[in-house]
Amino acid sequence: MERLGGLLRRAQRLSPGPSQTIYKRVEGSQQGRLEEEEEDGEEGAEPPAHFFPMELRGPEPLGSRPARQNPGLWAAAGRRAAPYLVLTALLIFTGAFLLGYVAFRGSCQACGDDVMVVSEDVNDELSPDSHQGTLYWSDLQAMFLRFLGEGHLEDIIRQTSLRERVAGSAGMAALAQDIRAELLRQRLDHVWMDTHYVGLQFPDPARPNTLHWVDASGKHGEQLPLEDPDVYCPYSATGNATGKLVYAHYGRPEDLQDLRARGVEPAGRLLLVRLGVINFAQKVASAQDFGAQGVLIYPDPADFSQGPHKLSLSSHRAVYGQVHLGTGDPYTPGFPSFNQTQFPPVQSSGLPSIPAQPISADIASLLLRKLEGPVAPQEWQGHLPVSPYRLGPGPGLHLGVNNHRASTPISNIFGCIEGRSEPDQYVVIGAQRDAWGPGAAKSAVGTAILLELVRTFSSMVSNGFQPRRSLLFISWDGGDFGSVGSMEWLEGYLSVLHLKAVVYVSLDNAVLGDDKFHAKTSPLLISLIENILKQVDSPNRSGQTLYEQVVVTNHSWEAEVIRPLPMDSSAYSFTAFAGVPAVEFSFLEDGPAYPFLHTKDDTYENLHRVLRGRLPAVAQAVAQLAGQLLIRLSHDHLLPLDFGRYGDVVLRHIGSLNEFSGDLKARGLTLQWVYSARGDYIRAAEKLRKEIYSSEESDERLMRMYNVRIMRVEFYFLSQYVSPADSPFRHIFLGRGDHTLHALLDHVRLLRAGGAGATSSQVARGLGFQESRFRRQLALLTWTLQGAANALSGDVWNIDNNF
């Protein structure tokens, strides 16, 4: 230390003496003014130990120091400089503050009250050997649109619709190999197939299904021709059903309750129901709950486009539809059908116990003419050449269904682009490949868009795009039998996927028109969808974005666009079974639905004519929507999933229970525990939002922790208190079973006289409100919601609830 001190002193002696500016108070005639004084230290003199660059001296006794010449000059200069010095300091401080604020805001990816959207300037650096610069959101968007525009969507749709694609057929196997070869040509990181051996049901050519009149003695009379003999309902119960015919509108539970209220009993009858509003499986399940013997399903012209310039379904066409109330292979419920593994002979509870058969409008007209009884309500009247429609009952009918079950191999095809930073998190996009009939709208459009997105993203990667997360592209088999391929894959990898799958995007049923746009989705994706809609051009309104198109007819874009996920979508299983947020986009006709879906007339030519030549533009719009969604989900540092949305969903659903609080209180029951759990979830979501707001995006470890919590929000709403084998759809808002909020609300409605508004099988069987069942339902719902709140809070030491 002494040596170091000596060296410092020597350096000070060799250096010039410091020039010191000292401000001192000048008294006397110049009292109150500051005087600048320069003191030049003598060479070799050491500064005092208490030296500071600027020293403010106190007053000195008058006359203790001789006056300087012209002291006012320096004071005046100081006064003139002071405002500029203050202003300069203020400008520097303001600039530094704004710079820091902007940098902080740029690092925050969750700013705002409702929407979790990252800055559009978020970028990914290229590899060190790349010669391109940083890619920002606008660069990626422009690159994506450029490569997508080089494709041939229309040609792929046409070619795919011409190929045989029935699940299990030789044509389907050939198409699977062709798609696999195409993925290999795109040089993805991984391409593979998996095969499942599933139980599918097909018509028996040797014993076709039949429909006969039955006379009063029970003998078979004239056979009614089934004009489309190979059109059938997969998973219908086989065997015979006999009963008098009753017209039941769409076959909804409320329709069957209305029949009873009008003195027409559905139990023991064959029901004639119209296509639409709910799916085939729901129609048959409702009929079974009300004791019907069988179901005939027909397309009424009133539910399809009318007019000289509108295409309509031929009156001798029947419509295909599976009737398993569920998804996947119904003969191995809860288990994957890999390698012909043998499981106990358990069947899905969603398989019907009554037969069902599609019939044409022509055959339905013959049946309706024979009906007697009360006239159907005005809103039940259709456009068949029968006036008026009556409810029945009518003459006896005999339905014979002879479908047979076959163990059938189906193949899913996978292609993967690995992520750079988080390869173990997957953004999944899939499309059904199979079809009964030509299936242009059903699956050819989705398959074409999937292949074009694979090609586009492969080209982007070759030009510098490096997604943070992995992109997984999947072509599904067995979709027309109830999303069998996708559900079997989910069952096989459920323990992995709920930890790794970020979002699923479905391309099924993407183009069924061009007038309206719907997004069937999880609430977590609503804010991101809104953002993307503002960046995609409308395919049929020049100069407008899709967002501007939808708000023209309804200022609430959500009311116009957002719909719940339907069970007959592959996206439904991802959310309700696996707890992965999902979305399915659809362009639709304004008014009646696309008439050819699930028929032999679902051809490329008919789809092209329905869209008046706009098929390429609409398919391109869907590809842009899906592609930009994939970029955001795979590229953003913080996942753009709006977990706060579920607070609104919980509030809305539980609000429906408030009207029954008085009825429950009269029985000594309360909903307070549900309200408390709801409050804990909302507080947990707000707490996480604030944590993200104050965090740094550059902290990779912290971002990873936040992403894990955000991507599992959907999984938190799967009830952990019911078995996946017994109740596969465990989601408390979207699923099916006593654990759901819908089931609780349905049960509580029974407190009112007649159970008005209730739609469950409990009403069908005449069962009333049961306190023990209510308590169990309330416990299942409350603890699932409370568990979601606790999980969103993070670590156990961070949980702060008032439960």
Short mmCIF file of C-alpha atoms in Angstrom, two decimals, residues 66-349:
data_model
loop_
_atom_site.label_atom_id
_atom_site.label_comp_id
_atom_site.label_asym_id
_atom_site.label_seq_id
_atom_site.Cartn_x
_atom_site.Cartn_y
_atom_site.Cartn_z
CA PRO A 66 -8.77 42.30 -1.11
CA ALA A 67 -11.42 42.94 -3.73
CA ARG A 68 -10.93 41.63 -7.24
CA GLN A 69 -11.00 43.80 -10.30
CA ASN A 70 -14.42 43.88 -12.09
CA PRO A 71 -16.20 41.15 -10.03
CA GLY A 72 -19.63 41.83 -11.64
CA LEU A 73 -18.48 40.55 -15.02
CA TRP A 74 -18.14 36.99 -13.79
CA ALA A 75 -21.35 37.12 -11.80
CA ALA A 76 -23.32 38.39 -14.80
CA ALA A 77 -21.91 35.58 -16.95
CA GLY A 78 -22.97 33.05 -14.33
CA ARG A 79 -26.48 34.45 -14.23
CA ARG A 80 -26.78 34.30 -18.02
CA ALA A 81 -25.47 30.70 -18.19
CA ALA A 82 -27.57 29.31 -15.34
CA PRO A 83 -30.91 29.01 -17.24
CA TYR A 84 -29.19 27.29 -20.14
CA LEU A 85 -27.47 24.85 -17.82
CA VAL A 86 -30.76 24.04 -16.10
CA LEU A 87 -32.58 23.66 -19.43
CA THR A 88 -29.85 21.39 -20.81
CA ALA A 89 -29.96 19.21 -17.71
CA LEU A 90 -33.75 19.00 -17.93
CA LEU A 91 -33.63 17.99 -21.60
CA ILE A 92 -31.02 15.31 -20.91
CA PHE A 93 -33.10 13.95 -18.02
CA THR A 94 -36.32 13.94 -20.09
CA GLY A 95 -34.64 12.22 -23.02
CA ALA A 96 -33.11 9.58 -20.79
CA PHE A 97 -36.46 8.98 -19.08
CA LEU A 98 -38.31 8.56 -22.40
CA LEU A 99 -35.62 6.28 -23.76
CA GLY A 100 -35.80 4.12 -20.67
CA TYR A 101 -39.60 4.06 -20.80
CA VAL A 102 -39.66 3.00 -24.44
CA ALA A 103 -37.08 0.29 -23.77
CA PHE A 104 -39.12 -0.93 -20.82
CA ARG A 105 -42.35 -0.96 -22.80
CA GLY A 106 -40.67 -2.83 -25.62
CA SER A 107 -39.63 -5.52 -23.21
CA CYS A 108 -43.15 -5.88 -21.83
CA GLN A 109 -45.23 -8.25 -23.88
CA ALA A 110 -48.39 -8.17 -21.82
CA CYS A 111 -49.22 -4.47 -21.68
CA GLY A 112 -52.89 -3.55 -21.79
CA ASP A 113 -55.99 -4.51 -19.93
CA ASP A 114 -57.28 -7.41 -21.91
CA VAL A 115 -54.87 -8.46 -24.60
CA MET A 116 -51.59 -10.29 -24.35
CA VAL A 117 -49.93 -9.10 -27.56
CA VAL A 118 -46.22 -8.73 -28.14
CA SER A 119 -44.65 -5.79 -29.83
CA GLU A 120 -44.64 -6.11 -33.56
CA ASP A 121 -40.93 -5.26 -33.51
CA VAL A 122 -40.02 -8.48 -31.70
CA ASN A 123 -37.29 -10.12 -33.72
CA ASP A 124 -35.29 -13.24 -34.00
CA GLU A 125 -31.64 -13.03 -34.84
CA LEU A 126 -30.37 -15.11 -37.70
CA SER A 127 -27.59 -17.59 -37.38
CA PRO A 128 -24.08 -16.11 -37.30
CA ASP A 129 -23.31 -17.30 -40.81
CA SER A 130 -26.34 -15.57 -42.31
CA HIS A 131 -25.73 -12.48 -44.39
CA GLN A 132 -29.20 -11.05 -43.79
CA GLY A 133 -30.08 -8.64 -41.03
CA THR A 134 -32.56 -8.95 -38.20
CA LEU A 135 -36.05 -10.17 -39.16
CA TYR A 136 -38.86 -8.11 -37.64
CA TRP A 137 -42.57 -8.90 -37.68
CA SER A 138 -43.13 -6.84 -40.83
CA ASP A 139 -40.26 -8.69 -42.55
CA LEU A 140 -41.69 -12.08 -41.61
CA GLN A 141 -45.17 -11.03 -42.70
CA ALA A 142 -43.90 -9.86 -46.10
CA MET A 143 -41.77 -13.00 -46.53
CA PHE A 144 -44.71 -15.25 -45.65
CA LEU A 145 -47.09 -13.55 -48.09
CA ARG A 146 -44.51 -13.63 -50.88
CA PHE A 147 -43.84 -17.36 -50.59
CA LEU A 148 -47.51 -18.23 -50.05
CA GLY A 149 -48.41 -16.36 -53.21
CA GLU A 150 -46.18 -18.63 -55.25
CA GLY A 151 -48.34 -21.69 -54.59
CA HIS A 152 -51.13 -23.45 -56.47
CA LEU A 153 -53.93 -23.91 -53.94
CA GLU A 154 -56.71 -24.33 -56.48
CA ASP A 155 -54.91 -27.08 -58.40
CA ILE A 156 -54.25 -29.05 -55.20
CA ILE A 157 -57.91 -28.78 -54.16
CA ARG A 158 -59.07 -30.04 -57.54
CA GLN A 159 -56.62 -32.93 -57.70
CA THR A 160 -57.29 -34.04 -54.11
CA SER A 161 -61.07 -34.05 -54.56
CA LEU A 162 -60.75 -36.41 -57.53
CA ARG A 163 -59.00 -39.12 -55.49
CA GLU A 164 -60.66 -41.87 -53.48
CA ARG A 165 -60.23 -40.98 -49.82
CA VAL A 166 -62.47 -43.26 -47.75
CA ALA A 167 -60.62 -44.26 -44.57
CA GLY A 168 -59.04 -47.69 -44.94
CA SER A 169 -59.30 -47.80 -48.74
CA ALA A 170 -56.48 -48.51 -51.17
CA GLY A 171 -56.85 -45.02 -52.62
CA MET A 172 -56.41 -43.52 -49.19
CA ALA A 173 -53.23 -45.50 -48.59
CA ALA A 174 -51.80 -44.25 -51.91
CA LEU A 175 -52.66 -40.64 -51.05
CA ALA A 176 -50.99 -41.01 -47.64
CA GLN A 177 -47.75 -42.09 -49.30
CA ASP A 178 -47.93 -39.19 -51.75
CA ILE A 179 -48.36 -36.65 -48.95
CA ARG A 180 -45.50 -38.19 -46.99
CA ALA A 181 -43.29 -37.93 -50.08
CA GLU A 182 -44.27 -34.26 -50.48
CA LEU A 183 -43.28 -33.50 -46.88
CA LEU A 184 -39.95 -35.21 -47.44
CA ARG A 185 -39.36 -33.06 -50.54
CA GLN A 186 -39.77 -29.94 -48.41
CA ARG A 187 -36.75 -31.02 -46.30
CA LEU A 188 -38.46 -30.67 -42.94
CA ASP A 189 -36.51 -31.62 -39.84
CA HIS A 190 -38.66 -34.70 -39.18
CA VAL A 191 -41.28 -36.60 -41.25
CA TRP A 192 -43.03 -39.74 -40.04
CA MET A 193 -46.29 -41.70 -40.01
CA ASP A 194 -48.15 -43.59 -37.33
CA THR A 195 -50.77 -46.27 -37.88
CA HIS A 196 -53.76 -47.09 -35.70
CA TYR A 197 -56.01 -50.12 -36.01
CA VAL A 198 -59.47 -48.82 -35.29
CA GLY A 199 -63.01 -50.13 -35.38
CA LEU A 200 -64.93 -48.47 -38.21
CA GLN A 201 -68.47 -49.23 -39.33
CA PHE A 202 -69.44 -49.69 -42.98
CA PRO A 203 -72.65 -50.67 -44.82
CA ASP A 204 -72.99 -54.32 -45.81
CA PRO A 205 -73.40 -54.56 -49.63
CA ALA A 206 -74.91 -58.03 -49.25
CA ARG A 207 -77.52 -56.82 -46.75
CA PRO A 208 -78.40 -53.18 -47.38
CA ASN A 209 -80.36 -51.18 -44.86
CA THR A 210 -84.15 -51.19 -45.41
CA LEU A 211 -87.28 -49.20 -44.61
CA HIS A 212 -90.82 -50.73 -44.79
CA TRP A 213 -94.35 -49.70 -44.01
CA VAL A 214 -95.96 -51.84 -41.31
CA ASP A 215 -99.68 -52.55 -41.24
CA ALA A 216 -101.91 -52.66 -38.17
CA SER A 217 -101.15 -56.36 -37.63
CA GLY A 218 -97.39 -55.71 -37.60
CA LYS A 219 -96.69 -57.24 -41.00
CA HIS A 220 -94.21 -55.62 -43.37
CA GLY A 221 -95.82 -53.82 -46.25
CA GLU A 222 -94.33 -51.87 -49.15
CA GLN A 223 -90.59 -51.21 -49.03
CA LEU A 224 -89.60 -47.57 -49.31
CA PRO A 225 -86.60 -47.13 -51.60
CA LEU A 226 -83.48 -45.66 -50.04
CA GLU A 227 -82.32 -43.67 -53.05
CA ASP A 228 -78.73 -43.47 -51.79
CA PRO A 229 -78.32 -47.06 -50.52
CA ASP A 230 -74.64 -46.61 -49.63
CA VAL A 231 -75.32 -43.52 -47.49
CA TYR A 232 -75.50 -44.52 -43.84
CA CYS A 233 -74.85 -43.44 -40.26
CA PRO A 234 -71.55 -44.91 -38.98
CA TYR A 235 -71.84 -46.31 -35.42
CA SER A 236 -75.61 -46.64 -35.58
CA ALA A 237 -76.96 -49.50 -33.53
CA THR A 238 -77.64 -52.47 -35.80
CA GLY A 239 -80.86 -54.43 -35.86
CA ASN A 240 -84.53 -53.64 -36.35
CA ALA A 241 -86.79 -50.93 -34.98
CA THR A 242 -90.56 -50.72 -35.42
CA GLY A 243 -92.89 -47.94 -34.35
CA LYS A 244 -95.29 -45.23 -35.46
CA LEU A 245 -93.73 -42.20 -37.11
CA VAL A 246 -93.52 -38.79 -35.37
CA TYR A 247 -92.10 -35.54 -36.81
CA ALA A 248 -89.65 -33.98 -34.30
CA HIS A 249 -88.22 -30.91 -36.08
CA TYR A 250 -84.40 -30.85 -35.48
CA GLY A 251 -84.53 -33.51 -32.77
CA ARG A 252 -83.21 -31.23 -30.02
CA PRO A 253 -84.20 -31.96 -26.41
CA GLU A 254 -86.39 -28.84 -26.42
CA ASP A 255 -88.13 -30.07 -29.58
CA LEU A 256 -88.93 -33.40 -27.93
CA GLN A 257 -90.16 -31.64 -24.79
CA ASP A 258 -92.39 -29.51 -27.01
CA LEU A 259 -93.80 -32.69 -28.59
CA ARG A 260 -94.75 -34.01 -25.17
CA ALA A 261 -96.31 -30.68 -24.22
CA ARG A 262 -98.51 -30.92 -27.35
CA GLY A 263 -99.69 -34.40 -26.44
CA VAL A 264 -97.44 -36.35 -28.84
CA GLU A 265 -95.27 -38.87 -27.00
CA PRO A 266 -91.85 -39.59 -28.62
CA ALA A 267 -91.25 -42.75 -26.56
CA GLY A 268 -91.71 -45.94 -28.56
CA ARG A 269 -91.82 -44.09 -31.91
CA LEU A 270 -89.61 -43.68 -34.95
CA LEU A 271 -88.63 -40.02 -35.15
CA LEU A 272 -88.33 -38.08 -38.41
CA VAL A 273 -85.91 -35.18 -37.86
CA ARG A 274 -84.39 -32.50 -40.06
CA LEU A 275 -80.71 -32.03 -40.78
CA GLY A 276 -79.07 -29.04 -39.10
CA VAL A 277 -78.65 -26.97 -35.90
CA ILE A 278 -77.12 -29.91 -33.97
CA ASN A 279 -75.11 -32.83 -35.32
CA PHE A 280 -76.32 -36.35 -36.11
CA ALA A 281 -74.95 -37.81 -32.88
CA GLN A 282 -76.76 -35.26 -30.72
CA LYS A 283 -80.05 -35.89 -32.54
CA VAL A 284 -79.83 -39.65 -31.96
CA ALA A 285 -78.72 -39.22 -28.32
CA SER A 286 -81.71 -36.96 -27.60
CA ALA A 287 -84.11 -39.39 -29.26
CA GLN A 288 -82.67 -42.23 -27.20
CA ASP A 289 -83.01 -40.20 -23.97
CA PHE A 290 -86.70 -39.66 -24.71
CA GLY A 291 -87.32 -43.35 -25.39
CA ALA A 292 -87.60 -43.33 -29.19
CA GLN A 293 -87.08 -46.58 -31.11
CA GLY A 294 -85.08 -45.16 -34.04
CA VAL A 295 -84.29 -42.03 -36.04
CA LEU A 296 -84.62 -41.03 -39.71
CA ILE A 297 -82.66 -37.91 -40.71
CA TYR A 298 -83.46 -35.94 -43.88
CA PRO A 299 -82.38 -32.61 -45.50
CA ASP A 300 -85.25 -30.12 -45.70
CA PRO A 301 -84.98 -27.58 -48.54
CA ALA A 302 -85.85 -24.84 -46.03
CA ASP A 303 -82.41 -25.30 -44.47
CA PHE A 304 -80.52 -24.76 -47.73
CA SER A 305 -80.15 -22.03 -50.31
CA GLN A 306 -83.21 -21.25 -52.35
CA GLY A 307 -83.73 -19.25 -55.53
CA PRO A 308 -83.01 -19.52 -59.24
CA HIS A 309 -79.36 -18.51 -58.89
CA LYS A 310 -78.59 -20.69 -55.88
CA LEU A 311 -77.32 -24.24 -56.04
CA SER A 312 -79.37 -26.68 -53.96
CA LEU A 313 -79.15 -30.30 -53.00
CA SER A 314 -81.02 -32.76 -55.21
CA SER A 315 -84.22 -34.04 -53.59
CA HIS A 316 -83.07 -37.64 -54.01
CA ARG A 317 -79.78 -37.11 -52.15
CA ALA A 318 -79.30 -38.29 -48.57
CA VAL A 319 -76.62 -36.86 -46.26
CA TYR A 320 -73.98 -38.91 -44.47
CA GLY A 321 -73.22 -38.47 -40.75
CA GLN A 322 -71.72 -40.50 -37.90
CA VAL A 323 -73.76 -40.89 -34.69
CA HIS A 324 -71.17 -41.65 -31.99
CA LEU A 325 -71.57 -38.93 -29.35
CA GLY A 326 -67.85 -38.55 -28.91
CA THR A 327 -64.61 -38.72 -30.84
CA GLY A 328 -62.06 -41.42 -31.58
CA ASP A 329 -62.46 -45.18 -31.79
CA PRO A 330 -65.59 -45.95 -29.73
CA TYR A 331 -64.42 -49.55 -29.15
CA THR A 332 -61.26 -48.49 -27.22
CA PRO A 333 -62.50 -45.46 -25.24
CA GLY A 334 -59.72 -43.69 -23.38
CA PHE A 335 -56.97 -45.85 -24.93
CA PRO A 336 -55.00 -45.51 -28.18
CA SER A 337 -55.53 -48.14 -30.86
CA PHE A 338 -51.88 -48.86 -31.59
CA ASN A 339 -50.57 -52.15 -33.05
CA GLN A 340 -53.91 -53.94 -32.73
CA THR A 341 -53.47 -53.96 -28.95
CA GLN A 342 -56.27 -55.87 -27.29
CA PHE A 343 -58.26 -54.08 -24.62
CA PRO A 344 -61.16 -55.29 -22.46
CA PRO A 345 -64.41 -55.34 -24.47
CA VAL A 346 -65.53 -51.87 -23.34
CA GLN A 347 -67.51 -49.59 -25.60
CA SER A 348 -67.90 -45.83 -25.49
CA SER A 349 -70.91 -44.61 -23.55
#
